[in-house]
Short mmCIF file of C-alpha atoms in Angstrom, two decimals:
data_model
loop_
_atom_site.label_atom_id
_atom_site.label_comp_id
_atom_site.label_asym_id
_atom_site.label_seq_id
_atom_site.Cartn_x
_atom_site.Cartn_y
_atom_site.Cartn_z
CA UNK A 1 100.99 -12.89 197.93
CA UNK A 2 99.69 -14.93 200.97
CA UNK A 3 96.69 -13.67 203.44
CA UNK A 4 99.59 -12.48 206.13
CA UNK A 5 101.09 -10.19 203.49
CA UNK A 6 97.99 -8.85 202.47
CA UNK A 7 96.98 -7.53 205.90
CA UNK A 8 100.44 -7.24 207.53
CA UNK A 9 103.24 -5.04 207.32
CA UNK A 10 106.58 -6.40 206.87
CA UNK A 11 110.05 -5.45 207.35
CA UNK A 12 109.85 -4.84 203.40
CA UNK A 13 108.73 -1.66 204.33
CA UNK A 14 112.32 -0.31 206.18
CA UNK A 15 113.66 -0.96 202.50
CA UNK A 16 111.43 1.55 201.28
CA UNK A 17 111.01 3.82 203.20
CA UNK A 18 114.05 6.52 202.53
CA UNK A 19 113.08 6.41 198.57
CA UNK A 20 109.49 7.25 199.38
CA UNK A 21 109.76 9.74 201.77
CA UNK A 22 111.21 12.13 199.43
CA UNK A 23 108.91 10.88 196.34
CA UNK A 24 107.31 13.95 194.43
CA UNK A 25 102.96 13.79 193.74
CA UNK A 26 103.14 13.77 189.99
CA UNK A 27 100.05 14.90 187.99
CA UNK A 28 98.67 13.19 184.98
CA UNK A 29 96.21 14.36 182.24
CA UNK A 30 94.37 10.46 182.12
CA UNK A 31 93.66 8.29 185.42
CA UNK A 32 96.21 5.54 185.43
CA UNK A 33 95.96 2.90 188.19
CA UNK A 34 98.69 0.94 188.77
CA UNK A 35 98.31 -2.81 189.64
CA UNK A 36 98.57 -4.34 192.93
CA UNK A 37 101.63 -7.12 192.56
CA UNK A 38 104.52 -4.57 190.78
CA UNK A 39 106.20 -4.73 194.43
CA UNK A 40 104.43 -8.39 195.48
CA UNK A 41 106.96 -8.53 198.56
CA UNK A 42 105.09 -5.47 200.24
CA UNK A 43 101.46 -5.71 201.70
CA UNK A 44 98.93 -4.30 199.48
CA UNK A 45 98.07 -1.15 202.06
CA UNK A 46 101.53 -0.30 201.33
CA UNK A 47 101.50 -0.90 197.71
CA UNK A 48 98.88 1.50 197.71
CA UNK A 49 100.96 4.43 199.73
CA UNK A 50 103.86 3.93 197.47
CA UNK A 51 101.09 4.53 194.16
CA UNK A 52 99.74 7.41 195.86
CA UNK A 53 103.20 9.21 196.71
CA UNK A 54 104.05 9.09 193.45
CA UNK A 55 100.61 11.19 192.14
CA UNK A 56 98.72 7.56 191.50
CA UNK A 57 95.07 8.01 192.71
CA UNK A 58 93.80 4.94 191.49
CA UNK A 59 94.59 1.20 191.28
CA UNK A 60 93.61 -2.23 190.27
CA UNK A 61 93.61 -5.99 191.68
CA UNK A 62 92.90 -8.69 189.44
CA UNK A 63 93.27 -10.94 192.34
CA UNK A 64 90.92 -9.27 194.80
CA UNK A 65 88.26 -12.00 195.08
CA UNK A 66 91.09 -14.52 196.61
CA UNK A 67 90.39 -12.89 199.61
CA UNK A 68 88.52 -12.56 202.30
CA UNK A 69 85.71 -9.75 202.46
CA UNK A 70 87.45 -8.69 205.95
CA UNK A 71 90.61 -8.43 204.00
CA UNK A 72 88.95 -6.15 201.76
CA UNK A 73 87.55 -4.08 204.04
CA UNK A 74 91.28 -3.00 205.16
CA UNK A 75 92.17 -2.51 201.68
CA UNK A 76 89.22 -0.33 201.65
CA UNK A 77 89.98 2.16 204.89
CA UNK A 78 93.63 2.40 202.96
CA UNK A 79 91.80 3.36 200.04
CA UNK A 80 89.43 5.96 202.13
CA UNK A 81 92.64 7.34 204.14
CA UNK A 82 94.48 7.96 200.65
CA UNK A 83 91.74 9.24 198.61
CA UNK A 84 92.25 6.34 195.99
CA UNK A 85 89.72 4.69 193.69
CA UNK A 86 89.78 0.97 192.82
CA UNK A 87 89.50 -0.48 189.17
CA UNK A 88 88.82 -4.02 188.09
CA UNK A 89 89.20 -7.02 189.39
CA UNK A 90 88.23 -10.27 187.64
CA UNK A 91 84.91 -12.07 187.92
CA UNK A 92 84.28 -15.45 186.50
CA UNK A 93 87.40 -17.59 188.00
CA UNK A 94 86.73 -20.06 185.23
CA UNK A 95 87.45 -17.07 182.60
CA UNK A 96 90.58 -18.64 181.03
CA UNK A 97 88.94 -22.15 180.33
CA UNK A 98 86.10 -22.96 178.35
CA UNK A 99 83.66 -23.41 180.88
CA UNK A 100 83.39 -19.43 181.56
CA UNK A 101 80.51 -18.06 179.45
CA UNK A 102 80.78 -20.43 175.54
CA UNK A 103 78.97 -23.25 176.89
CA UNK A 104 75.76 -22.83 178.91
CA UNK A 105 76.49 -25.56 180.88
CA UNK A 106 78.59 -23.29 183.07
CA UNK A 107 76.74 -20.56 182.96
CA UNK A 108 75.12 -21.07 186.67
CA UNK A 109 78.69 -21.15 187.87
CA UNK A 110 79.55 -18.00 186.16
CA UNK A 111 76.63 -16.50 187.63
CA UNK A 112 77.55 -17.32 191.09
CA UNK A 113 80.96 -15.30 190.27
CA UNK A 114 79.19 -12.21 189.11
CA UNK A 115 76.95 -12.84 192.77
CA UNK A 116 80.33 -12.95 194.57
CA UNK A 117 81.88 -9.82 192.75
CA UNK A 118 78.72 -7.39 194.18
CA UNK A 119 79.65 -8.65 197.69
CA UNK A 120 83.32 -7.26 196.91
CA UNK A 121 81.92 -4.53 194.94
CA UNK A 122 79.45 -3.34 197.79
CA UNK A 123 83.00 -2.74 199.87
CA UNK A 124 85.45 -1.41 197.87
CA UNK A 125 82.51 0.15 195.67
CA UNK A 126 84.55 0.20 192.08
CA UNK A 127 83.22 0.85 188.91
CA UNK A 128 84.18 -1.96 186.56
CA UNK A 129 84.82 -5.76 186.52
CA UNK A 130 86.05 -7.63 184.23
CA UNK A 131 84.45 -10.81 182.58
CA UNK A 132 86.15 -13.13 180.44
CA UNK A 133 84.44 -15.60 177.50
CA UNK A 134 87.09 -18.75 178.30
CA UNK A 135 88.18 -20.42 175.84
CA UNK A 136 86.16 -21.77 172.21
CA UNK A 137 85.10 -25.10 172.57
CA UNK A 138 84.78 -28.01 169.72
CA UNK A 139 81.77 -29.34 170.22
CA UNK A 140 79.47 -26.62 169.90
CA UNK A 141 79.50 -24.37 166.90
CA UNK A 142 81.02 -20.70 166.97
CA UNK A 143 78.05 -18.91 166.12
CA UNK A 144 75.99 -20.66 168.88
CA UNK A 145 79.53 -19.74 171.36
CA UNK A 146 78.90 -16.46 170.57
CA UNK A 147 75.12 -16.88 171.72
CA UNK A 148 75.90 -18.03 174.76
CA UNK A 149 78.07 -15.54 175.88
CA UNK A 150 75.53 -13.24 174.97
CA UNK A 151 72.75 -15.06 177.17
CA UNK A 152 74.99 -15.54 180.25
CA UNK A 153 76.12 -11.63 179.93
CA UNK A 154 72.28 -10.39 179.88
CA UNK A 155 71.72 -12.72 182.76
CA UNK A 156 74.89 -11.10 184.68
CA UNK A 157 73.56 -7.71 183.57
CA UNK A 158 70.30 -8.11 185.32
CA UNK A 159 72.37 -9.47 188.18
CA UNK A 160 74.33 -5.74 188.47
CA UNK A 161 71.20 -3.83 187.00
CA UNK A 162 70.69 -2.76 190.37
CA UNK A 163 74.39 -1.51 191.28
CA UNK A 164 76.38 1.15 189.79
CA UNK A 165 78.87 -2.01 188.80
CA UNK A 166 80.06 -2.01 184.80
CA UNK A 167 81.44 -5.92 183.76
CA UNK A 168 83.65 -5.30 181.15
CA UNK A 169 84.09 -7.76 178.85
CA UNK A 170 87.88 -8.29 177.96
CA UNK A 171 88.93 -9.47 174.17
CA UNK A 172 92.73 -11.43 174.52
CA UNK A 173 95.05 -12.33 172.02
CA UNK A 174 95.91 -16.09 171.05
CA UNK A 175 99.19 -15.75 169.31
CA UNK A 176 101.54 -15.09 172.49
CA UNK A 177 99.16 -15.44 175.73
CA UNK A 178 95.51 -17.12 175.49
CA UNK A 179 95.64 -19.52 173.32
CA UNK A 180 92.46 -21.10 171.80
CA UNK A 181 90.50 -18.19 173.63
CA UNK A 182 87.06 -17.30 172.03
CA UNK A 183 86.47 -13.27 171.87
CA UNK A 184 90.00 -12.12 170.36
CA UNK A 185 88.69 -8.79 168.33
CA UNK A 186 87.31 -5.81 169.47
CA UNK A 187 85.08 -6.65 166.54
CA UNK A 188 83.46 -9.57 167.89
CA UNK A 189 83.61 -8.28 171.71
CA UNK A 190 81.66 -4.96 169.76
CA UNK A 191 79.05 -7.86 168.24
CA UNK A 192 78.47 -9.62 171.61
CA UNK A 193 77.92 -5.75 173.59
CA UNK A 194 75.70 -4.51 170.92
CA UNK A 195 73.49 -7.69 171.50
CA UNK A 196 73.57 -7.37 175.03
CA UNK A 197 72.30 -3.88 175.13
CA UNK A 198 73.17 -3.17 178.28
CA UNK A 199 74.56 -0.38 179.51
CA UNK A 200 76.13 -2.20 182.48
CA UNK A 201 78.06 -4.42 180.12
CA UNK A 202 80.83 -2.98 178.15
CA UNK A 203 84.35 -3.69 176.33
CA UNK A 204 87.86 -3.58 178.31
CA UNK A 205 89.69 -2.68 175.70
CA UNK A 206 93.49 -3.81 176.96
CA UNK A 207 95.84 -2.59 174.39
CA UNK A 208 98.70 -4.72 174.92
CA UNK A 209 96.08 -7.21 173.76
CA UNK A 210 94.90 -5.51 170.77
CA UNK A 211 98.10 -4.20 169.35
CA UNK A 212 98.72 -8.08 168.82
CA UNK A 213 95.65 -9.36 167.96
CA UNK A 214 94.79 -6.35 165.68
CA UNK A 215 96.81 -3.06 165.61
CA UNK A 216 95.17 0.06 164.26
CA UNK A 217 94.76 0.89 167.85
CA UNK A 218 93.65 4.38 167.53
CA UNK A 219 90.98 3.72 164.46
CA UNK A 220 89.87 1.00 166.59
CA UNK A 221 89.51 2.76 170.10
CA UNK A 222 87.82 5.48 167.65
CA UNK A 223 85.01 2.74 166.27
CA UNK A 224 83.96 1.40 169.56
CA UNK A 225 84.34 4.58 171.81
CA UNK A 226 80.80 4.00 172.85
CA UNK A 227 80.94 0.19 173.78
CA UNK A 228 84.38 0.78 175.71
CA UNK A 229 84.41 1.30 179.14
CA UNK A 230 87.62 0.51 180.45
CA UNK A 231 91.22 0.36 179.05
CA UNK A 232 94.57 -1.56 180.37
CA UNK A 233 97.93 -0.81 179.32
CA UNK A 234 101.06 -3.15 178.16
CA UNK A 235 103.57 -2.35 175.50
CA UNK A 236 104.74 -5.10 172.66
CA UNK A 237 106.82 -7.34 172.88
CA UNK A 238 106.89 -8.06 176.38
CA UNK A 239 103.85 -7.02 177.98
CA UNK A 240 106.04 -4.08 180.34
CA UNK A 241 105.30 -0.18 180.86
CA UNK A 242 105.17 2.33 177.63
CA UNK A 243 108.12 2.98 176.46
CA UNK A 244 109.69 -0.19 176.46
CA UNK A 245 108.11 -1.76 173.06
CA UNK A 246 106.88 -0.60 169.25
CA UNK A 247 103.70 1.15 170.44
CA UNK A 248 103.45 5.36 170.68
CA UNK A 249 101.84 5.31 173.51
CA UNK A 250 101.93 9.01 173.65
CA UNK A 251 99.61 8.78 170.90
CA UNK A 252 97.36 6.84 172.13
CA UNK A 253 97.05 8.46 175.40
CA UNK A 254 96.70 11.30 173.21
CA UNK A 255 93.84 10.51 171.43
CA UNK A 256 92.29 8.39 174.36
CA UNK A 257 92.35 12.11 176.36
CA UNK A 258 90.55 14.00 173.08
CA UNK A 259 87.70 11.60 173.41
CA UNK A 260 87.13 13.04 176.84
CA UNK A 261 87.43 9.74 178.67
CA UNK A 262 87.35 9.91 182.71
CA UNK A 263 87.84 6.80 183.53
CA UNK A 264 90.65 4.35 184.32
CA UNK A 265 93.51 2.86 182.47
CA UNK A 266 94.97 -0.01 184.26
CA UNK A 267 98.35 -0.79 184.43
CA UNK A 268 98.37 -4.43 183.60
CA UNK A 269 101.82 -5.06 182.78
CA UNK A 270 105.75 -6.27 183.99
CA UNK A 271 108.75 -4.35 184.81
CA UNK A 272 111.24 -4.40 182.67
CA UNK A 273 113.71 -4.00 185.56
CA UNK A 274 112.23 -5.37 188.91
CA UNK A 275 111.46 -3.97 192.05
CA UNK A 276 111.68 -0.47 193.47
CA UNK A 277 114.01 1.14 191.01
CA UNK A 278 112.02 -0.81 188.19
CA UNK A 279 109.04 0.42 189.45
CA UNK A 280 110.47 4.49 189.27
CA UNK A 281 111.65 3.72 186.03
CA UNK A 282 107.83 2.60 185.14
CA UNK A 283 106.31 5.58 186.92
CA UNK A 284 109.03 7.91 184.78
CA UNK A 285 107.75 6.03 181.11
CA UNK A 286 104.41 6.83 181.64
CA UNK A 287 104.87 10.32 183.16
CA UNK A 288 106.96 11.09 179.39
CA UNK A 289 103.87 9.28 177.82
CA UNK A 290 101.61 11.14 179.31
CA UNK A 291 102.91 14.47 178.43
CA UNK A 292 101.82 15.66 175.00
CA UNK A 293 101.47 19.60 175.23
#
């Protein structure tokens, strides 16, 4: 998406318009916020409309931080007009290599991300962020890794300490998208929180992730209720709404709403048809998830 169709309308929107107009407000039992990007040909105030037609209070942006702070101030009077909330969006822009948080060598650079998520925080005022470890590294040992992302996450939490901002630190699987990435267990993320000790840094807890990299989703989510803060969704294989893969998500979301958890689940996934129709078809799967009474 360029800076034109972030803060433009386009003649996109004529193609949407009739399906809209008669869309239905759908209510859910958990929060789910859909991501900005499932219809990447519209601009995102219009993205947002679309979500909040069809019940959607709440969405996400990864990508927010590629823009300017005047672009998200228009996201934000979207948000205000619709009554929407905003998830995460990702820090550290080096998250995916190893320069991110293993080695403090980078550490001042990370820093200067978490300083340049507030600014984006203090507009569209959201309530997580999410921090990646990058990726292990050879030449330091894994023990001493796991340090270091501890010391550069109690620097970032004094950083927020002041703000109402949660970083959420995201485990990712290495057998089908990170490879070579450092904190792949909600085990290890659960290590590196506890030793924090913060209550400003927490666990995203993305299931498409987990269900590879671990399974036992449920016992899992169960174990670290306290450290999570945050969850994202993706069935498996395929990364693409519930519904489409081997996980019950209407267990899950189940269990997920007996904990009595208020906050977000973020829609991090494909379509597994495209565009608008692909995008009803999404809206329908997690509607049928959702629904457990």
């Amino acid at each position: 998406m360029n800076r034109r169709q972030f803060v433009q309308a386009s003649a996109a929107l004529a193609s949407v318009a009739c399906a809209t107009e008669t869309s239905t407000s759908e209510e859910y039992n958990l929060r789910y916020a859909p991501r900005i990007g499932f219809l990447n040909d519209l601009p995102v105030p219009r993205q947002l409309e679309i979500y909040a037609e069809h019940g959607f209070r709440a969405f996400e942006y990864n990508g927010l931080p590629r823009h300017s702070l005047q672009e998200a101030e228009q996201v934000r009077r979207k948000m205000d007009e619709l009554g929407m909330e905003m998830g995460v969006f990702v820090v550290n822009s080096g998250g995916w290599k190893g320069d991110a948080l293993v080695d403090t060598a980078f550490h001042e650079g990370f820093l200067k991300d978490v300083h340049k998520a507030l600014e984006y925080h203090g507009i569209m005022r959201n309530g997580w962020s999410t921090v990646t470890s990058g990726l292990a590294v050879s030449n330091i040992p894994l023990d001493r890794q796991t340090k270091n992302v501890i010391e550069g996450l109690k620097r970032a939490a004094d950083i927020v300490s002041k703000t109402d901002l949660v970083l959420v630190l995201e485990p990712l699987n290495v057998l089908v998208n990170h490879a070579g990435y450092f904190v792949v267990t909600s085990e290890h993320a659960a290590e590196i929180i506890d030793a924090v000790g913060s209550p400003q840094v927490k666990i995203l807890f993305d299931i498409y992730h987990q269900q590879i990299s671990e399974g036992n989703l449920i016992d899992n989510i169960e174990k670290h209720w306290e450290r999570i803060a945050y969850f994202q969704v993706g069935d498996v294989p395929g990364r693409k709404e519930p519904g489409t893969g081997e996980i019950n998500y209407r267990n899950v979301f189940k269990a997920i709403h007996a904990k009595g958890y208020t906050g977000l689940l973020g829609m991090e996934h494909g379509l597994s048809q495209p565009g608008k129709s692909g995008l009803e078809k999404c809206f329908r799967e997690y509607k049928q998830a959702d629904t457990w009474t």
